[in-house]
mmCIF file of C-alpha atoms and ligand atoms in Angstrom:
data_model
loop_
_atom_site.group_PDB
_atom_site.id
_atom_site.type_symbol
_atom_site.label_atom_id
_atom_site.label_comp_id
_atom_site.label_asym_id
_atom_site.label_seq_id
_atom_site.Cartn_x
_atom_site.Cartn_y
_atom_site.Cartn_z
ATOM 1 C CA MET A 8 0.465 -7.861 -18.330
ATOM 2 C CA GLY A 9 -1.974 -5.104 -16.470
ATOM 3 C CA LEU A 10 -1.072 -1.855 -14.853
ATOM 4 C CA PHE A 11 -0.328 -2.429 -11.093
ATOM 5 C CA ILE A 12 -0.532 0.524 -8.855
ATOM 6 C CA THR A 13 0.851 0.490 -4.879
ATOM 7 C CA PHE A 14 0.005 3.403 -2.611
ATOM 8 C CA GLU A 15 2.662 3.112 0.568
ATOM 9 C CA GLY A 16 2.964 5.697 3.786
ATOM 10 C CA SER A 17 2.281 6.590 7.057
ATOM 11 C CA GLU A 18 -0.866 6.086 9.576
ATOM 12 C CA GLY A 19 -2.961 8.905 8.952
ATOM 13 C CA CYS A 20 -1.441 10.141 5.790
ATOM 14 C CA GLY A 21 -5.201 9.316 4.011
ATOM 15 C CA LYS A 22 -3.698 6.420 1.285
ATOM 16 C CA SER A 23 -7.561 4.065 1.764
ATOM 17 C CA THR A 24 -9.185 7.492 0.317
ATOM 18 C CA GLN A 25 -7.134 8.151 -2.245
ATOM 19 C CA ALA A 26 -6.693 4.790 -3.454
ATOM 20 C CA ARG A 27 -10.521 4.917 -3.271
ATOM 21 C CA LEU A 28 -10.540 7.732 -5.484
ATOM 22 C CA LEU A 29 -8.094 6.645 -7.846
ATOM 23 C CA ALA A 30 -10.209 3.557 -8.673
ATOM 24 C CA GLU A 31 -13.324 5.229 -9.069
ATOM 25 C CA HIS A 32 -11.746 7.430 -11.463
ATOM 26 C CA LEU A 33 -10.547 4.850 -13.552
ATOM 27 C CA ARG A 34 -13.599 2.780 -13.729
ATOM 28 C CA SER A 35 -15.324 5.668 -14.671
ATOM 29 C CA VAL A 36 -13.283 6.018 -17.640
ATOM 30 C CA GLY A 37 -13.330 3.218 -18.312
ATOM 31 C CA TYR A 38 -10.956 0.675 -16.729
ATOM 32 C CA GLN A 39 -11.198 -3.395 -15.583
ATOM 33 C CA VAL A 40 -10.240 -1.961 -11.937
ATOM 34 C CA SER A 41 -9.081 -3.647 -8.805
ATOM 35 C CA HIS A 42 -9.126 -2.390 -5.511
ATOM 36 C CA VAL A 43 -7.302 -4.138 -2.341
ATOM 37 C CA ARG A 44 -5.682 -3.172 0.334
ATOM 38 C CA GLU A 45 -3.029 -5.005 2.170
ATOM 39 C CA PRO A 46 -3.449 -7.271 4.777
ATOM 40 C CA GLY A 47 -6.894 -9.003 3.675
ATOM 41 C CA GLY A 48 -8.163 -8.009 0.285
ATOM 42 C CA THR A 49 -8.767 -11.884 0.148
ATOM 43 C CA ALA A 50 -11.517 -14.052 2.063
ATOM 44 C CA ILE A 51 -8.108 -15.932 4.275
ATOM 45 C CA GLY A 52 -5.767 -12.478 4.338
ATOM 46 C CA ASP A 53 -8.785 -11.067 6.167
ATOM 47 C CA GLN A 54 -8.065 -14.048 8.825
ATOM 48 C CA ILE A 55 -4.559 -13.227 8.891
ATOM 49 C CA ARG A 56 -4.902 -9.686 9.322
ATOM 50 C CA SER A 57 -7.345 -9.998 12.064
ATOM 51 C CA ILE A 58 -4.375 -11.939 14.580
ATOM 52 C CA VAL A 59 -1.612 -9.666 12.782
ATOM 53 C CA LEU A 60 -3.055 -6.392 13.712
ATOM 54 C CA GLY A 61 -4.980 -7.865 16.617
ATOM 55 C CA MET A 62 -5.107 -5.528 19.703
ATOM 56 C CA GLN A 63 -4.633 -8.655 22.629
ATOM 57 C CA ASN A 64 -1.745 -10.147 19.657
ATOM 58 C CA THR A 65 1.096 -8.103 21.874
ATOM 59 C CA GLU A 66 3.768 -11.183 22.098
ATOM 60 C CA ILE A 67 3.721 -12.028 18.662
ATOM 61 C CA ASP A 68 6.888 -13.753 17.532
ATOM 62 C CA PRO A 69 8.730 -10.845 15.109
ATOM 63 C CA THR A 70 9.495 -13.486 12.732
ATOM 64 C CA ALA A 71 6.349 -15.180 12.699
ATOM 65 C CA GLU A 72 4.747 -11.176 12.061
ATOM 66 C CA SER A 73 6.707 -10.616 9.118
ATOM 67 C CA LEU A 74 5.670 -14.574 7.434
ATOM 68 C CA LEU A 75 1.973 -13.780 8.135
ATOM 69 C CA PHE A 76 2.070 -10.222 6.166
ATOM 70 C CA SER A 77 4.017 -12.257 3.435
ATOM 71 C CA ALA A 78 1.604 -15.304 3.438
ATOM 72 C CA SER A 79 -1.316 -12.090 3.275
ATOM 73 C CA ARG A 80 0.799 -11.095 0.418
ATOM 74 C CA ALA A 81 1.021 -14.985 -1.454
ATOM 75 C CA GLN A 82 -2.591 -15.610 -1.343
ATOM 76 C CA LEU A 83 -3.400 -11.701 -2.910
ATOM 77 C CA VAL A 84 -0.408 -12.452 -5.333
ATOM 78 C CA ASN A 85 -2.211 -15.632 -6.723
ATOM 79 C CA GLN A 86 -5.531 -15.321 -5.937
ATOM 80 C CA ILE A 87 -6.375 -10.957 -7.138
ATOM 81 C CA ILE A 88 -3.531 -9.537 -8.382
ATOM 82 C CA ARG A 89 -2.163 -11.720 -11.122
ATOM 83 C CA PRO A 90 -5.772 -12.841 -12.758
ATOM 84 C CA GLN A 91 -6.769 -9.637 -12.890
ATOM 85 C CA LEU A 92 -3.333 -8.182 -14.750
ATOM 86 C CA ALA A 93 -3.251 -11.710 -16.729
ATOM 87 C CA ALA A 94 -6.682 -10.069 -17.385
ATOM 88 C CA GLY A 95 -5.351 -6.694 -18.778
ATOM 89 C CA GLY A 96 -6.649 -5.028 -16.241
ATOM 90 C CA ILE A 97 -5.406 -2.395 -13.366
ATOM 91 C CA VAL A 98 -5.134 -3.401 -9.625
ATOM 92 C CA ILE A 99 -4.801 -0.461 -7.405
ATOM 93 C CA CYS A 100 -3.611 -2.502 -3.686
ATOM 94 C CA ASP A 101 -3.709 -0.522 -0.329
ATOM 95 C CA ARG A 102 -0.119 -1.642 0.725
ATOM 96 C CA TYR A 103 2.390 -3.898 -0.260
ATOM 97 C CA ALA A 104 5.759 -5.163 -0.341
ATOM 98 C CA ASP A 105 7.543 -1.857 0.632
ATOM 99 C CA SER A 106 4.742 -1.502 3.777
ATOM 100 C CA THR A 107 7.051 -4.749 5.143
ATOM 101 C CA TYR A 108 10.642 -3.019 4.578
ATOM 102 C CA ALA A 109 9.315 -0.191 6.146
ATOM 103 C CA TYR A 110 7.042 -1.356 8.936
ATOM 104 C CA GLN A 111 8.951 -4.567 9.579
ATOM 105 C CA GLY A 112 12.584 -3.107 8.316
ATOM 106 C CA TYR A 113 13.046 0.354 9.300
ATOM 107 C CA GLY A 114 10.765 0.352 12.009
ATOM 108 C CA LEU A 115 11.198 -2.794 13.866
ATOM 109 C CA GLY A 116 14.523 -3.387 12.756
ATOM 110 C CA ARG A 117 14.429 -6.361 10.989
ATOM 111 C CA ASP A 118 16.766 -7.938 8.422
ATOM 112 C CA LEU A 119 16.541 -5.891 4.706
ATOM 113 C CA ALA A 120 17.987 -8.822 2.748
ATOM 114 C CA ASP A 121 15.436 -11.584 4.476
ATOM 115 C CA LEU A 122 13.007 -10.119 4.352
ATOM 116 C CA ARG A 123 13.560 -9.468 0.952
ATOM 117 C CA THR A 124 13.648 -13.180 0.179
ATOM 118 C CA VAL A 125 10.678 -13.577 1.710
ATOM 119 C CA THR A 126 8.958 -11.286 0.161
ATOM 120 C CA THR A 127 10.312 -12.553 -3.716
ATOM 121 C CA LYS A 128 8.851 -16.591 -2.113
ATOM 122 C CA ALA A 129 5.543 -15.170 -1.456
ATOM 123 C CA THR A 130 5.051 -12.368 -4.334
ATOM 124 C CA GLY A 131 7.284 -14.925 -7.099
ATOM 125 C CA GLY A 132 9.421 -11.668 -7.430
ATOM 126 C CA LEU A 133 5.875 -8.986 -9.035
ATOM 127 C CA VAL A 134 6.616 -5.689 -8.241
ATOM 128 C CA PRO A 135 4.484 -2.918 -8.326
ATOM 129 C CA HIS A 136 4.584 -0.600 -11.591
ATOM 130 C CA VAL A 137 4.197 2.215 -10.470
ATOM 131 C CA THR A 138 4.024 2.777 -6.069
ATOM 132 C CA ILE A 139 2.068 6.852 -4.943
ATOM 133 C CA TRP A 140 4.030 6.843 -1.706
ATOM 134 C CA LEU A 141 2.093 10.108 0.639
ATOM 135 C CA ARG A 142 4.854 11.896 2.602
ATOM 136 C CA ILE A 143 3.175 13.707 5.928
ATOM 137 C CA ASP A 144 4.420 14.198 8.600
ATOM 138 C CA PRO A 145 4.459 10.758 11.229
ATOM 139 C CA ALA A 146 3.366 13.297 14.494
ATOM 140 C CA VAL A 147 0.528 14.962 12.144
ATOM 141 C CA GLY A 148 -1.165 11.819 10.672
ATOM 142 C CA LEU A 149 -1.092 9.774 14.143
ATOM 143 C CA ARG A 150 -2.935 13.181 15.619
ATOM 144 C CA ARG A 151 -4.670 12.901 12.657
ATOM 145 C CA LYS A 152 -5.292 9.936 12.962
ATOM 146 C CA LEU A 153 -6.517 10.260 16.431
ATOM 147 C CA HIS A 154 -8.736 12.990 15.916
ATOM 148 C CA PRO A 155 -12.145 12.444 17.020
ATOM 149 C CA ASP A 156 -13.690 13.353 13.748
ATOM 150 C CA ALA A 157 -11.794 10.991 12.317
ATOM 151 C CA SER A 158 -14.510 8.190 10.907
ATOM 152 C CA ALA A 159 -14.168 4.709 11.143
ATOM 153 C CA ILE A 160 -10.786 4.032 11.845
ATOM 154 C CA GLU A 161 -9.231 0.932 12.945
ATOM 155 C CA TRP A 162 -6.852 1.635 15.669
ATOM 156 C CA ASN A 163 -4.274 -1.911 15.238
ATOM 157 C CA ARG A 164 -1.220 -3.185 16.974
ATOM 158 C CA LEU A 165 1.299 -1.295 14.924
ATOM 159 C CA ASP A 166 -0.391 1.656 15.240
ATOM 160 C CA ALA A 167 0.218 1.604 18.803
ATOM 161 C CA HIS A 168 4.092 1.735 18.645
ATOM 162 C CA GLU A 169 6.196 5.105 20.210
ATOM 163 C CA LEU A 170 6.342 8.194 17.291
ATOM 164 C CA ALA A 171 10.007 7.245 16.773
ATOM 165 C CA PHE A 172 8.670 3.773 15.340
ATOM 166 C CA HIS A 173 7.016 5.678 13.306
ATOM 167 C CA GLN A 174 9.711 8.154 12.102
ATOM 168 C CA ARG A 175 11.521 5.451 11.819
ATOM 169 C CA VAL A 176 9.254 3.626 9.247
ATOM 170 C CA ALA A 177 8.608 7.519 6.905
ATOM 171 C CA HIS A 178 12.963 7.264 6.967
ATOM 172 C CA GLY A 179 12.751 3.917 5.173
ATOM 173 C CA TYR A 180 9.818 5.429 2.920
ATOM 174 C CA GLU A 181 12.407 8.294 2.159
ATOM 175 C CA MET A 182 15.092 5.374 1.585
ATOM 176 C CA LEU A 183 13.180 3.148 -0.465
ATOM 177 C CA ALA A 184 11.782 6.376 -2.681
ATOM 178 C CA ASN A 185 15.007 7.375 -2.920
ATOM 179 C CA ALA A 186 16.851 3.863 -4.680
ATOM 180 C CA ASP A 187 14.057 3.621 -7.508
ATOM 181 C CA PRO A 188 12.802 6.846 -8.256
ATOM 182 C CA THR A 189 11.631 5.567 -11.590
ATOM 183 C CA ARG A 190 9.009 3.044 -9.453
ATOM 184 C CA TRP A 191 8.061 6.103 -6.876
ATOM 185 C CA VAL A 192 5.738 8.662 -7.125
ATOM 186 C CA THR A 193 6.161 10.922 -3.617
ATOM 187 C CA CYS A 194 3.490 13.610 -2.790
ATOM 188 C CA ASP A 195 2.484 16.028 -0.516
ATOM 189 C CA ALA A 196 0.108 14.170 2.062
ATOM 190 C CA GLU A 197 -0.895 17.690 3.950
ATOM 191 C CA GLN A 198 -2.933 19.369 0.815
ATOM 192 C CA SER A 199 -6.129 19.151 0.407
ATOM 193 C CA ILE A 200 -8.037 16.073 -0.664
ATOM 194 C CA GLU A 201 -8.684 17.558 -3.382
ATOM 195 C CA ALA A 202 -5.648 18.798 -4.471
ATOM 196 C CA LEU A 203 -4.360 15.130 -3.910
ATOM 197 C CA ALA A 204 -6.538 13.381 -5.476
ATOM 198 C CA ALA A 205 -6.096 16.038 -8.774
ATOM 199 C CA HIS A 206 -2.051 15.202 -8.156
ATOM 200 C CA ILE A 207 -2.658 11.402 -8.134
ATOM 201 C CA ARG A 208 -4.403 11.008 -11.510
ATOM 202 C CA THR A 209 -2.063 13.279 -13.472
ATOM 203 C CA SER A 210 0.943 11.550 -12.373
ATOM 204 C CA VAL A 211 -0.353 7.914 -12.784
ATOM 205 C CA LEU A 212 -1.076 8.549 -16.685
ATOM 206 C CA PRO A 213 2.446 8.498 -17.644
ATOM 207 C CA PHE A 214 2.278 5.012 -16.470
ATOM 208 C CA LEU A 215 -1.391 4.208 -17.967
ATOM 209 C CA HIS A 216 0.244 5.016 -21.009
ATOM 210 C CA ALA A 217 3.396 3.281 -21.281
ATOM 211 C CA ALA A 218 1.233 0.253 -20.160
ATOM 212 C CA HIS A 219 -1.807 1.623 -23.742
ATOM 213 C CA GLY A 220 -2.276 -1.678 -25.623
ATOM 214 C CA ALA A 221 -1.439 -3.674 -22.116
ATOM 215 C CA ILE A 222 -4.460 -3.106 -20.331
ATOM 216 C CA SER A 223 -8.263 -2.974 -21.604
ATOM 217 C CA SER A 224 -10.713 -1.117 -21.091
ATOM 218 C CA VAL A 225 -14.407 -1.570 -20.623
ATOM 219 C CA THR A 226 -15.215 0.611 -23.676
ATOM 220 C CA GLU A 227 -12.349 -1.219 -26.495
ATOM 221 C CA ARG A 228 -13.625 -4.263 -25.191
ATOM 222 C CA THR A 229 -16.993 -3.986 -25.868
ATOM 223 C CA THR A 230 -16.397 -2.180 -29.425
ATOM 224 C CA PRO A 231 -17.584 -4.975 -31.424
HETATM 225 P P1 TYD B 329 -4.420 -0.475 8.026
HETATM 226 O O1 TYD B 329 -5.646 -0.340 9.365
HETATM 227 O O2 TYD B 329 -5.132 -1.190 6.940
HETATM 228 O O3 TYD B 329 -4.657 0.629 8.495
HETATM 229 P P2 TYD B 329 -3.318 1.677 7.595
HETATM 230 O O4 TYD B 329 -4.699 2.669 7.094
HETATM 231 O O5 TYD B 329 -2.435 2.331 7.501
HETATM 232 O O6 TYD B 329 -3.207 1.005 5.803
HETATM 233 O O7 TYD B 329 -3.533 -1.253 9.150
HETATM 234 C C1 TYD B 329 -2.431 -1.354 8.217
HETATM 235 C C2 TYD B 329 -1.180 -1.904 9.073
HETATM 236 O O8 TYD B 329 -0.020 -2.831 9.116
HETATM 237 C C3 TYD B 329 -0.533 -0.292 9.488
HETATM 238 O O9 TYD B 329 0.008 -0.250 10.714
HETATM 239 C C4 TYD B 329 0.851 -1.313 8.435
HETATM 240 C C5 TYD B 329 0.992 -2.595 9.184
HETATM 241 N N1 TYD B 329 2.091 -3.310 8.074
HETATM 242 C C6 TYD B 329 3.081 -3.769 8.388
HETATM 243 O O10 TYD B 329 3.570 -3.246 9.333
HETATM 244 N N2 TYD B 329 3.707 -4.577 7.146
HETATM 245 C C7 TYD B 329 3.081 -4.935 6.289
HETATM 246 O O11 TYD B 329 3.832 -5.329 5.425
HETATM 247 C C8 TYD B 329 1.714 -4.072 5.826
HETATM 248 C C9 TYD B 329 0.739 -4.685 4.611
HETATM 249 C C10 TYD B 329 1.385 -3.376 6.635
#
């Protein structure tokens, strides 16, 4: 089994940039890394993404919404994540099941036990080895996302919720991280991109060491 790393956080926390930087770093030191995002990450998942995040789909039923996130996740887990882990690689996933608990559970008030049941079904019980939470004040994150200099930002249906929703999501992350401190690494997302990237690289080291032997690097594979 390889190493499964997820990134979580509220809007505008810089998660996608940091996930990309970590993937680039780990590849540069010789690891096999798959970098994917949710919802999406597969051809089928990307089609589900356009339904579930589409600004036009405001009438989406809350149960349909949760099931669509889970459907995209099931496809991603079975098509990409499990095979990559079984081959001894590293998977970096930009959002995973904790987004469902934070957004649909804490944010929208859906029943957490129900969400956990559906998630377990979708993932076959696959839980990340480490979850990097980029913690940010939701008001700061939303301002960052709306800033005219913010490049290539997609404004999606969930972003359009009121600030109180995003505060509930942030509180949800707090609860989830507190409940499982050995898996969650909490990072201050309001520091510079470089300082945050360095902090994340250091934070994953113990997990890389713990997984050593279970994960393979390109260098190890090509050594005769
Ligand atoms: P995305 O454009 O990828 O934004 P971000 O950069 O914030 O990840 O949009 C993903 C959106 O989907 C984001 O608003 C969080 C939401 N989401 C859920 O509500 N539940 C989920 O299970 C997942 C995976 C995402």
